[in-house]
mmCIF file of C-alpha atoms in Angstrom:
data_model
loop_
_atom_site.group_PDB
_atom_site.id
_atom_site.type_symbol
_atom_site.label_atom_id
_atom_site.label_comp_id
_atom_site.label_asym_id
_atom_site.label_seq_id
_atom_site.Cartn_x
_atom_site.Cartn_y
_atom_site.Cartn_z
ATOM 1 C CA MET A 27 -27.769 11.419 7.460
ATOM 2 C CA HIS A 28 -29.675 8.720 5.668
ATOM 3 C CA LEU A 29 -31.893 10.344 2.906
ATOM 4 C CA SER A 30 -34.737 7.601 3.280
ATOM 5 C CA ASP A 31 -35.164 8.598 7.271
ATOM 6 C CA ALA A 32 -34.745 12.332 6.573
ATOM 7 C CA THR A 33 -37.379 14.973 5.575
ATOM 8 C CA TRP A 34 -36.929 17.439 2.981
ATOM 9 C CA THR A 35 -36.035 20.212 5.719
ATOM 10 C CA ASP A 36 -33.467 17.973 7.245
ATOM 11 C CA VAL A 37 -31.835 17.661 3.725
ATOM 12 C CA ARG A 38 -32.138 21.357 3.037
ATOM 13 C CA ASP A 39 -30.620 22.384 6.445
ATOM 14 C CA ALA A 40 -27.608 19.667 5.938
ATOM 15 C CA ASP A 41 -24.257 21.337 5.919
ATOM 16 C CA THR A 42 -22.123 19.275 3.402
ATOM 17 C CA ASP A 43 -21.703 18.408 -0.112
ATOM 18 C CA LEU A 44 -20.675 14.967 0.945
ATOM 19 C CA ALA A 45 -22.718 11.916 -0.171
ATOM 20 C CA LEU A 46 -22.403 8.068 -0.474
ATOM 21 C CA LEU A 47 -24.488 6.052 -2.668
ATOM 22 C CA PRO A 48 -24.448 2.254 -1.980
ATOM 23 C CA VAL A 49 -24.963 -0.128 -4.766
ATOM 24 C CA GLY A 50 -25.275 -3.785 -4.966
ATOM 25 C CA SER A 51 -26.979 -6.592 -6.675
ATOM 26 C CA THR A 52 -30.054 -8.904 -6.221
ATOM 27 C CA GLU A 53 -28.579 -12.312 -7.280
ATOM 28 C CA GLN A 54 -27.977 -15.725 -6.006
ATOM 29 C CA HIS A 55 -25.148 -16.314 -3.345
ATOM 30 C CA GLY A 56 -25.483 -20.161 -2.908
ATOM 31 C CA PRO A 57 -28.014 -21.982 -0.970
ATOM 32 C CA HIS A 58 -27.105 -20.349 2.428
ATOM 33 C CA ALA A 59 -27.100 -16.879 1.811
ATOM 34 C CA PRO A 60 -29.920 -14.232 0.694
ATOM 35 C CA LEU A 61 -30.117 -12.831 -2.965
ATOM 36 C CA GLY A 62 -29.659 -9.309 -1.522
ATOM 37 C CA THR A 63 -26.372 -10.201 0.103
ATOM 38 C CA ASP A 64 -24.476 -7.673 -1.975
ATOM 39 C CA ALA A 65 -26.862 -4.880 -1.244
ATOM 40 C CA TYR A 66 -26.920 -5.589 2.442
ATOM 41 C CA HIS A 67 -23.055 -5.217 2.519
ATOM 42 C CA ALA A 68 -22.951 -1.970 0.504
ATOM 43 C CA GLU A 69 -25.402 -0.506 2.581
ATOM 44 C CA THR A 70 -23.975 -1.641 6.107
ATOM 45 C CA VAL A 71 -20.307 -0.625 4.842
ATOM 46 C CA ALA A 72 -21.632 2.723 3.648
ATOM 47 C CA ALA A 73 -23.259 3.435 6.989
ATOM 48 C CA ALA A 74 -20.286 2.360 8.905
ATOM 49 C CA GLY A 75 -17.909 4.542 6.830
ATOM 50 C CA ALA A 76 -20.070 7.661 7.226
ATOM 51 C CA ASP A 77 -20.331 7.242 10.884
ATOM 52 C CA ARG A 78 -16.367 7.062 11.148
ATOM 53 C CA HIS A 79 -16.106 10.019 8.852
ATOM 54 C CA ASP A 80 -14.921 12.979 10.787
ATOM 55 C CA GLY A 81 -17.701 15.047 9.146
ATOM 56 C CA GLU A 82 -21.137 15.170 7.936
ATOM 57 C CA ALA A 83 -22.271 13.057 4.937
ATOM 58 C CA VAL A 84 -25.437 12.067 3.834
ATOM 59 C CA VAL A 85 -26.280 8.203 2.615
ATOM 60 C CA ALA A 86 -28.692 7.794 -0.172
ATOM 61 C CA PRO A 87 -30.871 4.629 -0.632
ATOM 62 C CA THR A 88 -29.099 1.603 -2.009
ATOM 63 C CA VAL A 89 -29.441 0.718 -5.822
ATOM 64 C CA PRO A 90 -30.480 -3.036 -5.461
ATOM 65 C CA VAL A 91 -30.114 -4.377 -8.980
ATOM 66 C CA GLY A 92 -26.794 -4.164 -10.853
ATOM 67 C CA VAL A 93 -24.705 -5.986 -13.552
ATOM 68 C CA ALA A 94 -25.324 -9.534 -12.637
ATOM 69 C CA GLU A 95 -26.214 -11.375 -15.823
ATOM 70 C CA GLU A 96 -23.255 -13.710 -15.112
ATOM 71 C CA HIS A 97 -25.937 -15.411 -12.505
ATOM 72 C CA ARG A 98 -28.945 -15.628 -14.681
ATOM 73 C CA ARG A 99 -29.268 -19.195 -14.568
ATOM 74 C CA PHE A 100 -29.894 -19.201 -10.581
ATOM 75 C CA ASP A 101 -33.441 -18.476 -9.799
ATOM 76 C CA GLY A 102 -34.257 -14.907 -8.371
ATOM 77 C CA THR A 103 -31.363 -13.348 -10.028
ATOM 78 C CA LEU A 104 -32.212 -9.944 -11.346
ATOM 79 C CA TRP A 105 -29.863 -7.739 -13.625
ATOM 80 C CA ALA A 106 -29.390 -4.516 -15.549
ATOM 81 C CA SER A 107 -27.405 -3.994 -18.671
ATOM 82 C CA PRO A 108 -24.304 -2.009 -18.091
ATOM 83 C CA ASP A 109 -25.390 0.837 -20.102
ATOM 84 C CA THR A 110 -28.808 0.982 -18.015
ATOM 85 C CA PHE A 111 -26.884 0.497 -14.717
ATOM 86 C CA ARG A 112 -24.582 3.374 -15.554
ATOM 87 C CA ASP A 113 -27.180 5.493 -16.701
ATOM 88 C CA TYR A 114 -29.379 5.039 -13.484
ATOM 89 C CA VAL A 115 -26.420 5.562 -11.343
ATOM 90 C CA ARG A 116 -25.511 8.799 -13.154
ATOM 91 C CA ASP A 117 -28.956 10.316 -12.833
ATOM 92 C CA VAL A 118 -28.935 9.412 -8.903
ATOM 93 C CA ILE A 119 -25.422 11.138 -8.653
ATOM 94 C CA GLY A 120 -27.084 13.984 -10.648
ATOM 95 C CA SER A 121 -29.962 14.091 -8.259
ATOM 96 C CA LEU A 122 -27.718 14.489 -5.262
ATOM 97 C CA ALA A 123 -25.482 17.173 -7.029
ATOM 98 C CA HIS A 124 -28.815 19.043 -7.683
ATOM 99 C CA HIS A 125 -29.124 19.409 -4.133
ATOM 100 C CA GLY A 126 -25.678 20.313 -3.235
ATOM 101 C CA PHE A 127 -24.324 16.993 -2.819
ATOM 102 C CA ASP A 128 -21.770 17.004 -5.653
ATOM 103 C CA ARG A 129 -19.070 14.653 -4.126
ATOM 104 C CA VAL A 130 -20.239 11.353 -4.289
ATOM 105 C CA VAL A 131 -18.505 8.154 -2.928
ATOM 106 C CA VAL A 132 -20.242 5.188 -4.808
ATOM 107 C CA VAL A 133 -20.012 2.413 -2.432
ATOM 108 C CA ASN A 134 -19.993 -1.057 -4.151
ATOM 109 C CA GLY A 135 -20.959 -4.490 -3.048
ATOM 110 C CA HIS A 136 -20.795 -6.501 -6.365
ATOM 111 C CA GLY A 137 -17.804 -7.562 -8.430
ATOM 112 C CA GLY A 138 -19.875 -7.395 -11.750
ATOM 113 C CA ASN A 139 -20.570 -3.376 -11.061
ATOM 114 C CA VAL A 140 -16.680 -2.601 -11.039
ATOM 115 C CA PRO A 141 -16.036 -1.662 -14.710
ATOM 116 C CA ALA A 142 -19.424 0.107 -15.012
ATOM 117 C CA LEU A 143 -18.646 2.138 -12.031
ATOM 118 C CA GLY A 144 -15.426 3.061 -13.048
ATOM 119 C CA GLU A 145 -16.764 4.246 -16.298
ATOM 120 C CA VAL A 146 -19.520 6.078 -15.029
ATOM 121 C CA THR A 147 -17.642 7.944 -12.120
ATOM 122 C CA ALA A 148 -15.119 9.099 -14.677
ATOM 123 C CA ARG A 149 -17.881 10.293 -16.843
ATOM 124 C CA VAL A 150 -19.533 12.215 -14.253
ATOM 125 C CA SER A 151 -16.510 13.827 -13.000
ATOM 126 C CA ARG A 152 -15.555 14.807 -16.582
ATOM 127 C CA HIS A 153 -18.530 16.159 -17.929
ATOM 128 C CA ASP A 154 -21.393 16.736 -15.013
ATOM 129 C CA ASP A 155 -21.395 19.261 -12.185
ATOM 130 C CA ALA A 156 -20.183 16.592 -9.709
ATOM 131 C CA TYR A 157 -17.280 14.693 -8.622
ATOM 132 C CA ALA A 158 -17.591 10.904 -8.032
ATOM 133 C CA VAL A 159 -15.321 7.899 -7.070
ATOM 134 C CA PRO A 160 -16.249 4.206 -6.786
ATOM 135 C CA PHE A 161 -15.190 2.089 -3.523
ATOM 136 C CA THR A 162 -15.592 -1.469 -3.306
ATOM 137 C CA TRP A 163 -15.547 -2.709 0.106
ATOM 138 C CA PHE A 164 -13.871 -6.277 -0.363
ATOM 139 C CA GLU A 165 -10.972 -4.602 -2.170
ATOM 140 C CA ALA A 166 -10.356 -2.621 0.863
ATOM 141 C CA VAL A 167 -9.977 -5.140 3.689
ATOM 142 C CA GLY A 168 -6.321 -6.096 3.591
ATOM 143 C CA ASP A 169 -5.161 -9.512 2.931
ATOM 144 C CA HIS A 170 -8.496 -11.011 3.327
ATOM 145 C CA SER A 171 -9.245 -9.568 -0.013
ATOM 146 C CA SER A 172 -7.500 -12.483 -1.718
ATOM 147 C CA GLU A 173 -9.993 -14.816 -0.466
ATOM 148 C CA MET A 174 -13.038 -13.050 -1.911
ATOM 149 C CA GLY A 175 -15.023 -15.706 -3.787
ATOM 150 C CA HIS A 176 -18.911 -15.693 -4.105
ATOM 151 C CA GLY A 177 -21.231 -16.694 -0.952
ATOM 152 C CA GLY A 178 -17.778 -17.597 0.450
ATOM 153 C CA PRO A 179 -15.986 -16.953 3.583
ATOM 154 C CA LEU A 180 -15.866 -12.956 3.290
ATOM 155 C CA GLU A 181 -19.437 -12.563 2.409
ATOM 156 C CA THR A 182 -20.671 -14.890 4.793
ATOM 157 C CA ALA A 183 -18.644 -13.552 7.665
ATOM 158 C CA LEU A 184 -19.975 -10.248 6.894
ATOM 159 C CA LEU A 185 -23.456 -11.535 6.983
ATOM 160 C CA ARG A 186 -22.961 -13.463 10.196
ATOM 161 C CA ALA A 187 -21.632 -10.369 11.731
ATOM 162 C CA THR A 188 -24.355 -7.979 10.587
ATOM 163 C CA HIS A 189 -27.409 -10.071 9.439
ATOM 164 C CA PRO A 190 -26.978 -13.338 11.159
ATOM 165 C CA GLU A 191 -30.746 -14.001 11.084
ATOM 166 C CA LEU A 192 -30.277 -14.428 7.006
ATOM 167 C CA VAL A 193 -27.736 -17.021 6.756
ATOM 168 C CA ARG A 194 -28.947 -20.603 6.509
ATOM 169 C CA GLU A 195 -26.645 -22.315 8.891
ATOM 170 C CA ASP A 196 -28.303 -25.556 8.190
ATOM 171 C CA ARG A 197 -27.113 -25.219 4.396
ATOM 172 C CA ILE A 198 -23.344 -24.355 5.161
ATOM 173 C CA ALA A 199 -22.125 -27.943 4.675
ATOM 174 C CA GLU A 200 -24.041 -28.251 1.394
ATOM 175 C CA ALA A 201 -22.734 -24.988 0.234
ATOM 176 C CA ARG A 202 -19.203 -25.986 1.030
ATOM 177 C CA GLU A 203 -19.225 -29.386 -0.515
ATOM 178 C CA ARG A 204 -20.447 -28.380 -3.765
ATOM 179 C CA ALA A 205 -18.446 -24.888 -4.176
ATOM 180 C CA SER A 206 -15.800 -24.329 -6.532
ATOM 181 C CA GLU A 207 -12.454 -23.368 -5.439
ATOM 182 C CA LYS A 208 -11.945 -20.527 -7.750
ATOM 183 C CA TRP A 209 -13.926 -18.018 -9.909
ATOM 184 C CA GLY A 210 -13.802 -19.065 -13.852
ATOM 185 C CA ASP A 211 -12.467 -21.369 -16.092
ATOM 186 C CA TRP A 212 -9.024 -20.000 -16.869
ATOM 187 C CA VAL A 213 -6.620 -21.508 -19.559
ATOM 188 C CA PRO A 214 -3.241 -21.605 -17.957
ATOM 189 C CA GLY A 215 -0.843 -19.349 -19.189
ATOM 190 C CA THR A 216 -3.424 -16.933 -21.268
ATOM 191 C CA GLY A 217 -5.006 -14.940 -18.839
ATOM 192 C CA THR A 218 -8.230 -15.931 -20.321
ATOM 193 C CA ASN A 219 -11.404 -17.138 -18.704
ATOM 194 C CA LEU A 220 -13.588 -19.316 -20.833
ATOM 195 C CA ALA A 221 -16.728 -18.893 -18.850
ATOM 196 C CA HIS A 222 -18.999 -15.996 -19.019
ATOM 197 C CA ASP A 223 -21.750 -17.447 -16.561
ATOM 198 C CA SER A 224 -21.153 -18.738 -12.931
ATOM 199 C CA ASP A 225 -22.912 -21.986 -13.458
ATOM 200 C CA GLU A 226 -20.230 -23.060 -15.822
ATOM 201 C CA PHE A 227 -17.915 -23.720 -12.908
ATOM 202 C CA THR A 228 -19.798 -23.775 -9.925
ATOM 203 C CA GLU A 229 -22.703 -26.131 -9.333
ATOM 204 C CA ASN A 230 -24.262 -24.190 -6.568
ATOM 205 C CA GLY A 231 -23.381 -20.893 -7.236
ATOM 206 C CA VAL A 232 -20.459 -20.555 -4.432
ATOM 207 C CA VAL A 233 -17.076 -20.006 -4.801
ATOM 208 C CA GLY A 234 -15.002 -20.346 -1.692
ATOM 209 C CA ASP A 235 -15.722 -22.238 1.734
ATOM 210 C CA PRO A 236 -18.426 -20.302 3.550
ATOM 211 C CA GLY A 237 -17.424 -22.168 6.766
ATOM 212 C CA ALA A 238 -14.377 -20.373 6.993
ATOM 213 C CA GLY A 239 -16.005 -17.002 7.578
ATOM 214 C CA ASP A 240 -17.366 -16.332 11.057
ATOM 215 C CA ALA A 241 -18.953 -13.466 12.850
ATOM 216 C CA GLU A 242 -15.525 -12.476 14.510
ATOM 217 C CA ARG A 243 -14.066 -12.262 11.081
ATOM 218 C CA GLY A 244 -17.059 -10.472 9.739
ATOM 219 C CA ASP A 245 -16.746 -7.862 12.509
ATOM 220 C CA GLU A 246 -12.825 -7.233 11.351
ATOM 221 C CA LEU A 247 -13.796 -7.055 7.827
ATOM 222 C CA LEU A 248 -16.154 -4.344 8.911
ATOM 223 C CA ASP A 249 -13.885 -2.580 10.709
ATOM 224 C CA LEU A 250 -11.368 -2.520 7.928
ATOM 225 C CA ALA A 251 -13.871 -1.560 5.084
ATOM 226 C CA ALA A 252 -15.246 1.100 7.063
ATOM 227 C CA ASP A 253 -11.937 2.701 8.199
ATOM 228 C CA SER A 254 -10.733 2.581 4.648
ATOM 229 C CA LEU A 255 -14.008 4.034 3.461
ATOM 230 C CA ALA A 256 -13.717 7.034 6.054
ATOM 231 C CA ARG A 257 -10.157 7.894 4.975
ATOM 232 C CA LEU A 258 -11.607 7.872 1.547
ATOM 233 C CA LEU A 259 -14.355 10.273 2.407
ATOM 234 C CA THR A 260 -11.769 12.381 3.891
ATOM 235 C CA ALA A 261 -9.931 12.591 0.791
ATOM 236 C CA VAL A 262 -12.809 13.430 -1.294
ATOM 237 C CA ALA A 263 -13.911 16.072 0.923
ATOM 238 C CA ASP A 264 -10.531 17.795 1.057
ATOM 239 C CA ARG A 265 -10.200 17.471 -2.759
ATOM 240 C CA ASP A 266 -9.949 20.273 -5.212
ATOM 241 C CA PRO A 267 -11.648 18.942 -8.468
ATOM 242 C CA PRO A 268 -11.431 20.917 -11.763
ATOM 243 C CA ALA A 269 -14.369 23.560 -12.030
ATOM 244 C CA ALA A 270 -17.131 22.291 -14.250
ATOM 245 C CA ALA A 271 -16.211 25.047 -16.794
ATOM 246 C CA ASP A 272 -12.745 23.279 -16.947
ATOM 247 C CA ARG A 273 -13.779 19.816 -17.633
#
């Protein structure tokens, strides 16, 4: 059940305590992919995972703005501070829990959200009347994960499979030619990235080769991510978290 499409009586009659909350970002993804790429992907994977789950779950509306200040120098990028983002996600989870959906998987599409989501789901699970865990789709696609860049092969492949009309195919060559090969400006042997913002190491915002991500690969990515998410939903549904009084 998607909350945006449901009525309040549909929600009242739902027989589940399990919810998915997609979270993404509105940020540059090079000249060929839309600003909403991360939000689209989070929503797509959440819906596919819920469909494959052997049980009922509700899918909340997508949170479209995340922790993305690293892309601030590219036009159209929006961002929230980590504190604001964590508070917002916590409030939405609290709203879900108020209606009985107190087991929540936060389905994430943006790398910049990862630290904040780890922190807020732990805080919710320790101190609130809910249990929450994060899931980032591109960390759950097997060997493909090693090629995750930005507007690169994985994100472009998934877009071509699910939202092909949003990919500016006539700009793929430009995106590839001016892309960076890797994320960041790392000092060898130190584990330290000198760059705080993406424009310090990629001219057009792209990391990786978007031409290496076709629709067939996108279909495979969606299968892998959805299967992984469905397994997680089962684990969360079956888990016996500490009672609120014991947290």
